[in-house]
XYZ file of C-alpha atoms in Angstrom:
709
model
C 5.973 7.607 25.263
C 9.022 9.082 23.570
C 8.016 11.857 21.169
C 9.584 11.669 17.706
C 9.101 15.403 17.348
C 11.206 15.930 20.484
C 14.044 13.912 18.989
C 13.896 15.840 15.757
C 13.725 19.128 17.668
C 16.879 18.210 19.579
C 18.666 17.528 16.320
C 17.436 20.873 14.976
C 18.631 22.717 18.105
C 22.037 21.060 17.805
C 22.207 22.025 14.130
C 21.146 25.586 14.939
C 23.864 25.891 17.619
C 26.496 24.643 15.192
C 25.220 27.060 12.550
C 25.284 30.017 14.959
C 28.810 29.126 16.034
C 30.000 28.988 12.459
C 28.097 32.171 11.634
C 29.827 33.930 14.531
C 33.231 32.763 13.312
C 32.423 33.818 9.755
C 31.182 37.186 11.005
C 34.432 37.642 12.889
C 36.367 36.767 9.770
C 34.316 39.208 7.714
C 35.011 41.884 10.330
C 38.733 41.228 10.010
C 38.406 41.426 6.226
C 36.574 44.721 6.593
C 39.289 46.116 8.870
C 42.003 45.004 6.444
C 40.141 46.457 3.474
C 39.635 49.740 5.346
C 43.367 49.915 6.011
C 44.045 49.097 2.352
C 41.734 51.916 1.242
C 43.525 54.359 3.566
C 46.904 53.246 2.172
C 45.674 53.675 -1.390
C 44.307 57.099 -0.505
C 47.727 58.137 0.763
C 49.321 56.857 -2.448
C 46.852 58.910 -4.468
C 47.507 61.992 -2.346
C 51.285 61.798 -2.627
C 51.007 61.327 -6.402
C 48.784 64.406 -6.513
C 51.485 66.291 -4.562
C 54.088 65.162 -7.114
C 51.881 66.341 -10.000
C 51.237 69.688 -8.308
C 54.977 70.183 -7.704
C 55.571 69.659 -11.443
C 52.716 72.012 -12.345
C 54.113 74.629 -9.938
C 57.495 74.320 -11.652
C 55.869 74.840 -15.053
C 53.985 77.842 -13.700
C 57.315 79.345 -12.479
C 58.710 78.938 -15.971
C 55.616 80.671 -17.380
C 56.256 83.640 -15.071
C 59.853 83.867 -16.282
C 58.875 83.628 -19.956
C 55.899 85.965 -19.870
C 55.511 88.285 -16.924
C 51.752 88.720 -17.000
C 49.371 89.059 -14.054
C 47.465 85.955 -15.091
C 50.717 83.918 -15.147
C 51.542 85.020 -11.605
C 47.948 84.318 -10.566
C 48.189 80.820 -12.002
C 51.461 80.280 -10.078
C 49.793 81.373 -6.847
C 46.864 79.028 -7.476
C 49.238 76.136 -8.073
C 51.094 76.974 -4.866
C 47.870 77.193 -2.859
C 46.653 73.881 -4.246
C 49.987 72.260 -3.351
C 49.777 73.669 0.192
C 46.292 72.226 0.619
C 47.287 68.823 -0.736
C 50.380 68.703 1.522
C 48.154 69.531 4.493
C 45.736 66.791 3.480
C 48.567 64.303 3.082
C 49.896 65.225 6.501
C 46.445 64.743 8.075
C 45.895 61.274 6.596
C 49.428 59.994 7.286
C 49.695 58.078 10.604
C 52.453 58.775 13.102
C 55.804 57.271 12.176
C 58.635 57.739 9.685
C 56.259 58.669 6.853
C 54.612 61.294 9.042
C 57.999 62.834 9.717
C 58.846 62.796 5.995
C 55.558 64.540 5.147
C 56.102 67.113 7.915
C 59.619 67.702 6.565
C 58.202 68.226 3.063
C 55.650 70.653 4.475
C 58.322 72.709 6.245
C 60.559 72.637 3.178
C 57.589 73.773 1.090
C 57.108 76.866 3.227
C 60.797 77.698 2.776
C 60.426 76.995 -0.926
C 57.514 79.461 -1.111
C 59.680 82.201 0.371
C 62.249 81.670 -2.379
C 59.421 81.612 -4.923
C 58.231 85.012 -3.627
C 61.760 86.315 -4.195
C 61.577 84.993 -7.754
C 58.308 86.843 -8.360
C 59.784 90.002 -6.851
C 62.810 89.795 -9.164
C 60.545 89.278 -12.177
C 58.410 92.269 -11.191
C 61.614 94.324 -10.777
C 62.620 93.337 -14.314
C 65.746 91.563 -13.023
C 65.472 88.717 -15.472
C 69.010 87.379 -15.166
C 68.856 87.199 -11.361
C 65.411 85.595 -11.542
C 66.670 83.021 -14.029
C 69.668 82.234 -11.843
C 67.396 81.777 -8.835
C 65.066 79.575 -10.909
C 67.918 77.378 -12.188
C 69.747 77.286 -8.898
C 68.082 77.231 -5.515
C 64.568 76.595 -6.809
C 65.736 73.783 -9.075
C 67.604 72.068 -6.205
C 64.519 72.295 -3.963
C 62.314 71.001 -6.767
C 64.541 67.936 -7.238
C 64.514 67.315 -3.480
C 60.706 67.515 -3.453
C 60.527 65.104 -6.376
C 62.809 62.574 -4.638
C 60.866 62.818 -1.374
C 57.513 62.337 -3.111
C 58.869 59.276 -4.966
C 60.127 57.806 -1.696
C 56.790 58.436 0.022
C 54.860 56.944 -2.892
C 57.021 53.804 -2.807
C 56.497 53.436 0.940
C 52.750 53.963 0.765
C 52.520 51.453 -2.074
C 54.305 48.877 0.077
C 51.811 49.521 2.896
C 48.900 49.184 0.472
C 50.266 45.895 -0.862
C 50.733 44.563 2.685
C 47.192 45.533 3.815
C 45.718 44.039 0.623
C 47.634 40.809 1.225
C 46.330 40.693 4.816
C 42.744 41.020 3.574
C 43.358 38.244 1.038
C 44.740 35.874 3.692
C 41.752 36.440 5.990
C 39.364 35.924 3.063
C 41.103 32.657 2.147
C 40.808 31.463 5.747
C 37.088 32.269 5.867
C 36.561 30.526 2.511
C 38.392 27.368 3.586
C 36.525 27.349 6.898
C 33.124 27.715 5.241
C 33.900 24.978 2.705
C 35.133 22.647 5.448
C 32.057 23.229 7.572
C 29.814 22.785 4.529
C 31.379 19.370 3.920
C 30.920 18.485 7.584
C 27.320 19.659 7.448
C 26.672 17.556 4.335
C 27.973 14.424 6.080
C 25.973 15.190 9.234
C 22.845 15.766 7.203
C 23.376 12.434 5.409
C 23.653 10.619 8.751
C 20.498 12.318 10.064
C 18.653 11.355 6.885
C 19.676 7.692 7.363
C 18.385 7.801 10.944
C 15.101 9.387 9.912
C 14.643 6.933 7.049
C 15.188 3.885 9.260
C 13.230 5.054 12.292
C 10.471 7.118 10.701
C 10.185 6.970 6.910
C 10.394 3.186 6.493
C 7.723 2.485 9.155
C 5.533 5.199 7.650
C 5.887 3.589 4.208
C 4.786 0.291 5.717
C 1.811 1.990 7.348
C 0.976 3.706 4.052
C 1.083 0.410 2.157
C -1.202 -1.129 4.765
C -3.605 1.776 4.442
C -3.600 1.340 0.661
C -4.407 -2.334 1.001
C -7.152 -1.598 3.500
C -8.609 1.013 1.184
C -8.601 -1.577 -1.626
C -10.650 -3.969 0.571
C -7.874 -6.217 1.873
C -8.677 -6.672 5.551
C -5.960 -9.329 6.067
C -2.951 -7.027 6.058
C -0.329 -7.597 8.744
C 0.963 -4.615 10.731
C 4.224 -4.489 12.692
C 5.562 -1.965 15.170
C 2.610 -1.858 17.518
C 4.968 -2.390 20.469
C 6.845 0.874 19.851
C 6.349 3.542 22.525
C 6.168 6.506 20.148
C 3.886 8.006 17.518
C 4.615 5.166 15.063
C 3.407 2.604 17.560
C 0.303 4.694 18.273
C -0.432 4.849 14.536
C -0.124 1.049 14.168
C -2.486 0.475 17.089
C -4.908 2.945 15.584
C -4.737 1.085 12.277
C -5.794 -2.070 14.074
C -8.922 -0.230 15.080
C -9.277 1.116 11.550
C -9.169 -2.408 10.114
C -12.160 -3.251 12.221
C -14.006 -0.468 10.472
C -12.927 -1.546 6.964
C -16.355 -2.744 6.001
C -17.868 0.641 6.803
C -15.140 2.388 4.781
C -15.912 0.202 1.774
C -19.504 1.334 1.906
C -18.433 4.947 1.945
C -15.988 4.489 -0.918
C -18.574 4.779 -3.652
C -19.860 8.064 -2.290
C -16.272 9.337 -2.094
C -15.691 8.534 -5.781
C -18.775 10.492 -6.752
C -17.607 13.493 -4.717
C -14.194 13.319 -6.387
C -15.802 13.316 -9.822
C -17.731 16.470 -8.957
C -14.587 18.129 -7.621
C -12.693 17.196 -10.780
C -15.434 18.719 -12.890
C -15.281 21.947 -10.895
C -11.484 21.969 -11.056
C -11.513 21.889 -14.863
C -14.200 24.498 -15.563
C -14.617 28.183 -14.798
C -17.132 28.668 -11.980
C -18.613 31.886 -13.457
C -19.021 31.125 -17.156
C -18.932 27.323 -17.235
C -16.214 27.463 -19.902
C -13.136 25.249 -19.600
C -10.442 26.767 -17.399
C -6.679 27.003 -17.939
C -6.031 23.457 -16.754
C -8.607 21.957 -19.141
C -7.419 24.184 -21.982
C -3.770 23.197 -21.503
C -4.665 19.511 -21.595
C -6.813 19.980 -24.717
C -4.036 21.967 -26.370
C -1.589 19.171 -25.561
C -3.786 16.675 -27.365
C -4.309 19.061 -30.287
C -0.559 19.521 -30.766
C 0.478 15.883 -30.298
C 1.119 15.400 -34.031
C 3.473 17.793 -35.847
C 1.797 16.899 -39.145
C -1.486 18.548 -38.130
C -1.262 22.377 -37.855
C -3.183 24.205 -35.131
C -3.689 27.749 -33.894
C -3.876 29.266 -30.407
C -5.432 32.674 -29.746
C -5.186 34.793 -26.605
C -8.086 37.253 -26.292
C -8.002 40.278 -23.999
C -11.150 42.388 -23.776
C -10.917 46.127 -24.479
C -13.071 48.651 -22.620
C -14.044 46.003 -20.036
C -12.705 47.845 -16.977
C -14.964 50.886 -17.583
C -17.966 48.519 -17.470
C -16.935 47.345 -13.994
C -16.202 50.898 -12.882
C -19.437 52.373 -14.223
C -21.976 49.593 -13.583
C -20.359 47.359 -10.974
C -18.840 43.890 -10.973
C -22.211 42.200 -11.435
C -22.488 43.919 -14.802
C -18.959 42.784 -15.640
C -19.920 39.202 -14.773
C -22.984 39.519 -17.002
C -20.763 40.639 -19.910
C -18.438 37.651 -19.391
C -21.377 35.226 -19.280
C -22.899 36.701 -22.446
C -19.599 36.365 -24.307
C -19.228 32.771 -23.045
C -22.665 31.899 -24.473
C -21.720 33.454 -27.820
C -18.503 31.455 -27.901
C -20.349 28.229 -27.125
C -22.813 28.976 -29.928
C -19.858 28.997 -32.359
C -17.960 26.086 -30.822
C -17.916 24.156 -34.102
C -15.942 26.982 -35.715
C -13.918 28.098 -32.718
C -12.858 24.724 -31.328
C -11.885 24.776 -27.632
C -12.716 28.070 -25.896
C -11.573 28.704 -22.298
C -11.620 31.509 -19.782
C -8.129 31.863 -18.330
C -9.046 34.479 -15.749
C -10.327 38.044 -15.480
C -11.278 39.264 -18.938
C -8.837 36.944 -20.727
C -9.994 34.069 -22.968
C -8.163 31.554 -25.134
C -9.130 29.608 -28.262
C -7.437 26.546 -29.815
C -8.463 24.820 -33.033
C -7.031 22.836 -35.970
C -6.104 25.096 -38.866
C -4.542 25.178 -42.302
C -0.853 25.410 -43.031
C -1.119 29.123 -43.903
C -2.587 32.010 -41.925
C -5.838 32.385 -43.867
C -8.012 30.159 -41.655
C -6.652 31.688 -38.422
C -7.259 35.155 -39.852
C -10.926 34.331 -40.547
C -11.380 32.995 -37.009
C -9.782 36.138 -35.533
C -12.136 38.323 -37.570
C -15.094 36.177 -36.474
C -14.095 36.588 -32.816
C -13.901 40.350 -33.203
C -17.406 40.385 -34.708
C -18.784 38.145 -31.933
C -17.257 40.233 -29.171
C -17.994 43.686 -30.624
C -21.767 43.199 -30.840
C -23.651 45.290 -28.215
C -24.484 43.573 -24.919
C -27.789 44.352 -23.187
C -27.571 44.763 -19.420
C -30.438 45.449 -17.052
C -30.234 49.214 -17.441
C -27.686 49.865 -20.150
C -26.213 48.676 -23.422
C -22.438 48.282 -23.471
C -19.897 47.480 -26.152
C -16.510 45.892 -25.651
C -13.772 45.013 -28.058
C -10.896 42.555 -28.152
C -7.183 42.460 -28.834
C -6.060 39.051 -30.107
C -2.643 37.398 -30.229
C -2.211 34.375 -32.508
C 0.401 31.601 -32.375
C 0.609 28.790 -34.922
C 1.621 25.188 -34.290
C 4.267 24.015 -34.989
C 6.256 27.061 -36.266
C 5.664 29.189 -33.137
C 6.014 26.397 -30.569
C 5.555 22.685 -30.062
C 4.367 22.639 -26.436
C 1.240 24.157 -24.858
C 3.349 26.421 -22.657
C 5.389 27.716 -25.621
C 2.285 28.337 -27.746
C 0.455 30.146 -24.929
C 3.490 32.323 -24.299
C 3.866 33.127 -28.001
C 0.177 34.044 -28.302
C 0.443 36.124 -25.131
C 3.456 38.039 -26.475
C 1.655 38.664 -29.767
C -1.392 39.943 -27.882
C 0.635 42.384 -25.805
C 2.434 43.588 -28.909
C -0.952 44.193 -30.557
C -2.133 46.123 -27.473
C 1.062 48.190 -27.529
C 0.352 49.294 -31.093
C -3.373 49.913 -30.636
C -6.382 48.166 -29.140
C -8.942 46.253 -31.188
C -6.445 44.445 -33.405
C -5.131 40.950 -33.923
C -1.504 40.034 -34.509
C 0.382 36.859 -35.383
C 3.422 35.931 -33.330
C 6.763 36.986 -34.786
C 10.099 35.711 -33.367
C 11.318 39.298 -33.279
C 8.743 39.986 -30.557
C 10.379 37.462 -28.254
C 13.835 38.734 -29.159
C 12.745 42.253 -28.215
C 11.210 41.021 -24.944
C 14.330 39.081 -24.006
C 16.638 41.937 -24.974
C 14.510 44.318 -22.921
C 14.601 41.961 -19.937
C 18.412 41.726 -20.156
C 18.643 45.526 -20.393
C 16.347 45.942 -17.375
C 18.487 43.622 -15.258
C 21.696 45.329 -16.408
C 20.317 48.807 -15.676
C 19.123 47.764 -12.207
C 22.594 46.401 -11.466
C 24.300 49.490 -12.883
C 22.252 51.830 -10.668
C 23.114 49.823 -7.543
C 26.793 49.573 -8.535
C 27.113 53.306 -9.252
C 28.183 52.760 -12.877
C 25.936 55.597 -14.087
C 27.791 58.850 -13.379
C 27.219 62.556 -14.030
C 28.813 64.387 -16.951
C 28.754 68.153 -17.250
C 28.004 70.187 -20.400
C 28.908 73.885 -20.207
C 26.167 76.530 -20.225
C 27.416 79.966 -21.314
C 26.087 83.488 -21.585
C 25.437 84.258 -25.248
C 26.888 87.764 -24.905
C 30.570 87.308 -24.174
C 30.618 83.553 -23.779
C 31.083 83.590 -20.027
C 30.617 80.249 -18.264
C 27.457 80.392 -16.105
C 26.825 76.750 -15.280
C 26.530 73.159 -16.445
C 23.780 70.765 -17.428
C 24.144 67.433 -15.614
C 23.970 64.516 -18.075
C 23.837 60.818 -17.158
C 26.499 58.556 -18.659
C 26.734 54.808 -18.118
C 30.338 53.600 -17.787
C 29.643 49.954 -18.629
C 32.417 47.524 -17.579
C 32.249 45.749 -20.954
C 30.567 48.118 -23.426
C 32.258 51.324 -22.309
C 30.472 54.682 -22.433
C 26.703 54.390 -23.041
C 24.534 57.435 -23.766
C 21.283 58.040 -21.820
C 18.962 57.305 -24.758
C 19.896 53.636 -24.334
C 19.020 53.276 -20.637
C 16.900 56.132 -19.213
C 13.587 54.764 -20.523
C 14.489 51.295 -19.213
C 15.280 52.746 -15.773
C 11.907 54.493 -15.837
C 10.095 51.281 -16.804
C 11.529 49.253 -13.903
C 11.049 52.067 -11.361
C 14.683 52.915 -10.561
C 14.861 56.261 -12.362
C 14.140 58.296 -9.220
C 16.754 56.341 -7.259
C 19.201 56.995 -10.111
C 18.394 60.727 -9.999
C 19.031 60.878 -6.247
C 22.339 59.003 -6.583
C 23.488 61.267 -9.416
C 22.528 64.413 -7.476
C 24.439 63.219 -4.408
C 27.522 62.611 -6.522
C 27.116 65.991 -8.205
C 26.920 67.664 -4.797
C 30.139 65.977 -3.726
C 31.949 66.926 -6.918
C 30.916 70.596 -7.150
C 31.343 71.686 -3.533
C 34.606 73.464 -4.377
C 33.332 75.002 -7.606
C 32.354 78.680 -7.683
C 28.946 79.163 -6.065
C 27.862 81.363 -8.984
C 27.740 78.376 -11.375
C 24.285 76.822 -11.842
C 23.521 73.130 -12.309
C 20.650 71.777 -14.428
C 19.109 68.328 -13.911
C 16.390 66.590 -15.912
C 13.226 65.031 -14.453
C 11.050 62.545 -16.357
C 7.213 62.740 -16.426
C 6.941 59.747 -14.091
C 9.070 61.518 -11.469
C 6.753 64.509 -11.486
C 3.976 62.250 -10.172
C 5.930 61.797 -6.925
C 4.723 64.414 -4.393
C 7.924 63.932 -2.333
C 10.376 64.637 -5.161
C 10.808 68.302 -4.189
C 11.481 67.678 -0.493
C 13.854 64.771 -1.269
C 15.898 66.849 -3.725
C 16.178 69.740 -1.256
C 17.171 67.326 1.535
C 20.083 66.078 -0.576
C 21.177 69.648 -1.352
C 20.968 70.651 2.326
C 22.992 67.598 3.334
C 25.902 68.748 1.136
C 25.493 72.481 1.711
C 24.452 73.273 -1.866
C 22.090 76.231 -2.208
C 18.812 75.278 -3.980
C 19.097 78.533 -5.960
C 21.991 76.954 -7.882
C 19.790 74.101 -9.133
C 17.584 74.205 -12.213
C 15.141 71.381 -12.963
C 14.357 70.719 -16.644
C 11.060 69.104 -17.705
C 9.842 68.285 -21.205
C 6.627 69.533 -22.766
C 5.145 66.042 -22.806
C 5.375 65.901 -18.999
C 2.822 68.710 -18.766
C -0.029 66.718 -20.314
C 0.510 63.521 -18.295
C -0.978 64.889 -15.062
C -1.610 68.604 -15.362
C -2.625 69.372 -11.767
C -0.177 66.977 -10.127
C 2.735 68.250 -12.224
C 1.764 71.846 -11.485
C 1.821 71.184 -7.723
C 5.212 69.436 -7.843
C 6.813 72.220 -9.908
C 5.322 74.818 -7.566
C 6.878 73.024 -4.565
C 10.263 73.018 -6.295
C 10.074 76.761 -6.976
C 8.985 77.516 -3.405
C 12.121 75.709 -2.207
C 14.245 77.986 -4.396
C 14.811 75.587 -7.293
C 14.217 77.062 -10.745
C 12.214 75.226 -13.406
C 12.979 75.209 -17.148
C 10.846 73.902 -20.019
C 13.187 71.680 -22.042
C 13.021 70.934 -25.803
C 10.577 73.797 -26.301
C 8.643 73.545 -29.550
C 8.856 69.762 -29.974
C 5.962 68.602 -27.747
C 2.475 69.654 -26.797
C 2.998 72.741 -24.654
C 0.619 75.628 -25.256
C 0.618 79.279 -24.265
C -1.744 78.313 -21.492
C 0.880 75.910 -20.129
C 3.521 78.644 -20.145
C 1.192 80.885 -18.186
C -0.121 78.257 -15.757
C 3.210 76.653 -14.833
C 5.188 79.898 -14.370
C 8.473 78.599 -15.750
C 11.736 80.430 -15.098
C 13.296 79.518 -18.438
C 12.560 77.887 -21.773
C 15.130 75.910 -23.760
C 14.938 75.984 -27.552
C 15.435 72.495 -28.989
C 18.570 71.897 -31.092
C 16.471 70.884 -34.115
C 15.478 74.526 -34.686
C 19.087 75.806 -34.975
C 19.883 74.112 -38.285
C 19.844 76.243 -41.419
C 19.829 79.649 -39.693
C 22.138 81.057 -42.386
C 20.055 79.681 -45.267
C 16.925 81.758 -44.722
C 14.965 78.681 -43.603
C 11.731 78.765 -41.630
C 13.741 77.864 -38.534
C 15.087 81.426 -38.361
C 11.600 82.874 -37.988
C 10.617 80.160 -35.504
C 13.665 80.752 -33.291
C 13.183 84.525 -33.334
C 9.501 84.061 -32.468
C 10.406 81.754 -29.566
C 12.878 84.279 -28.185
C 10.351 87.109 -28.549
C 7.676 84.998 -26.845
C 9.983 84.139 -23.959
C 11.006 87.761 -23.474
C 7.360 88.871 -23.460
C 6.688 86.370 -20.664
C 9.791 87.518 -18.748
C 11.503 84.134 -19.219
C 15.194 83.405 -19.708
C 16.017 81.756 -23.034
C 18.588 78.991 -23.587
C 19.408 77.633 -27.044
C 20.620 74.025 -27.269
C 22.839 72.453 -29.905
C 25.026 75.446 -30.856
C 27.764 74.055 -33.073
C 29.235 76.984 -35.014
C 29.939 80.671 -34.457
C 27.330 81.804 -36.980
C 24.556 80.291 -34.871
C 26.074 81.991 -31.833
C 26.117 85.317 -33.632
C 22.488 85.027 -34.754
C 21.292 84.140 -31.260
C 23.204 87.063 -29.768
C 21.685 89.432 -32.294
C 18.161 88.205 -31.501
C 18.562 88.541 -27.723
C 18.974 84.928 -26.589
C 20.337 84.741 -23.025
C 22.233 81.468 -22.758
C 23.546 78.709 -24.974
C 25.041 75.266 -24.903
C 26.380 72.923 -27.543
C 29.522 71.369 -28.977
C 30.850 74.842 -29.830
C 31.321 75.472 -26.100
C 31.953 71.910 -24.990
C 30.512 68.414 -24.889
C 29.468 66.594 -21.742
C 32.589 65.912 -19.679
C 33.562 64.250 -16.368
C 33.855 66.369 -13.236
C 37.644 66.504 -13.468
C 37.603 68.050 -16.927
C 34.804 70.414 -15.937
C 36.828 71.552 -12.936
C 39.883 72.038 -15.139
C 37.762 74.050 -17.564
C 36.582 76.298 -14.732
C 40.149 76.815 -13.543
C 41.546 77.376 -17.020
C 38.914 79.838 -18.192
C 38.377 81.647 -14.952
C 34.626 81.226 -15.472
C 34.533 82.422 -19.092
C 35.232 80.970 -22.532
C 37.920 82.867 -24.388
C 36.304 83.804 -27.656
C 35.466 86.911 -29.623
C 32.132 88.549 -28.695
C 29.255 87.270 -30.851
C 28.503 90.741 -32.251
C 32.063 90.911 -33.577
C 31.640 87.528 -35.190
C 28.404 88.638 -36.799
C 30.032 91.772 -38.254
C 32.868 89.705 -39.696
C 30.319 87.452 -41.383
C 28.466 90.387 -42.897
C 31.688 91.920 -44.217
C 32.690 88.576 -45.676
């Protein structure tokens, strides 16, 4: 006998071999694309490097002019820094340029640069010797000629590297087009092959099976005169036909059993439409009843979703048998009021649903909701205890809130969850704004998840300065979403959404890795502050994972400061305490952010052993007006000093606030007065330009000027 399964298996093996062959070819094509893209990235990197060299050459020229105009030590220092940066970038460009004509051009530029530096040293020497005319002649002569040569060479290199980048990009595009055409061609071939296989299967398998099925149907209906064909086939179809011949001989016995089968089906149908525990209709029955109830748009109806409150503690305290007893008692109460409640069903767990005809307004549905709350809230006697449960109810009206059972159930469900979000033990009618909010939140969740994976959320840096003198001591790392369509998005719009969908910790790790890459060349004395949400403090591995990232990039943990809000302390006191302790043992400092706005107590300050507290920006308004905020801020600073804590004030926007904070002994400050959050490039430029300090008058001087005024 020839096995049909064997034939089908052969076809499957053939299809699998064809698929693997195509997959191998596609993989090869993708590898070629990857190689071409890698080359394109290297070419683009060289373009970027040579443009950086051109910019640095121009900046070096400007720095030379600054030395000529104003012979100050800081001008010469700036010139030396520009020269050193240009040397490093030339070295980098030389390293990433492959052997060939461009390599020789870069090497020539590097040698010329060393000669150029010697002439530049002569210029500095002439300036220091007060030989201004000779220095100017050297600047306008030999140095200017070399500068123009550098500029021409960098332009030539940039043009060449751009050509290489265009060629490598074009190569990647051609390979991608080939792979696309190949895949489309094979897909068309596969579609045709599949169609032919389907014709074969239909003729040799499906059509005979349909004939056998029709014969079985006739036999089941009592027709014992059916004619069967295909009994001469030497495969499974033929075996089935021969077996049916035997089955026809037993048709009389099957007819006798048919009645008993119908009775069994009726019992199964009854069980399939009712809840096994309470005997109430189940979801299937309820949906069908709701469909009948809402068949006519002229007859209003109401649907209620009921979720029990305080039911889980019953299961936890007395066991699941007690929970079942509560559900059965409530089911009996519902059945006792069936004339008023209409159709009552148990949808699962501790969730019930009610559907009934109602009036055109909300008054009737409101009375039914109140009745349900009374029915459910009455005490329930168990074997050894008396328990009380409550209910949160969501209400949807037909037809304004939906015209199908599925739409009405969803609307009632949304209303119920909105009622639970506000407070338990309430009922709420569906409002279209609820669905709008749910859909908007779902879109935001998907967009945030994509943004985290795509790396669109990047770190910004807000300066942190010493109050006395204004010296730059570090930065607070702030998350900014660079949306491809909406532009810059602030964290208030996406951090809570990231927390809700569980990607906030992944976002924190990605941001920290990027921060580590960006700050490796910054002065090691600058600190970096990052924020952790309450949910992240429930992760016992957060400390070790953060330190692992820092170790991977060679960043000392002592440079990192973790900021937590007061509300995080009351979420899980012991767990949060252990996580913060692990962070501090690894060398990371911990600051209490937004101090004074949450629920922190003196006991929390003592128990958690913070390194710093940060005064919230809301307390800095009105310091010059004799407001209560002045006394509060001074008290906070005094409290922090008594506990040996550093104090940072947030939201400093004018010099008078700075002066007050300096007078009262505040340690650090941040705010728009010193700088907003900025990308790494601007932060690096700020570090280089200020030399680590903000150029401003000392706060005490500012305060004296105010008093004299």
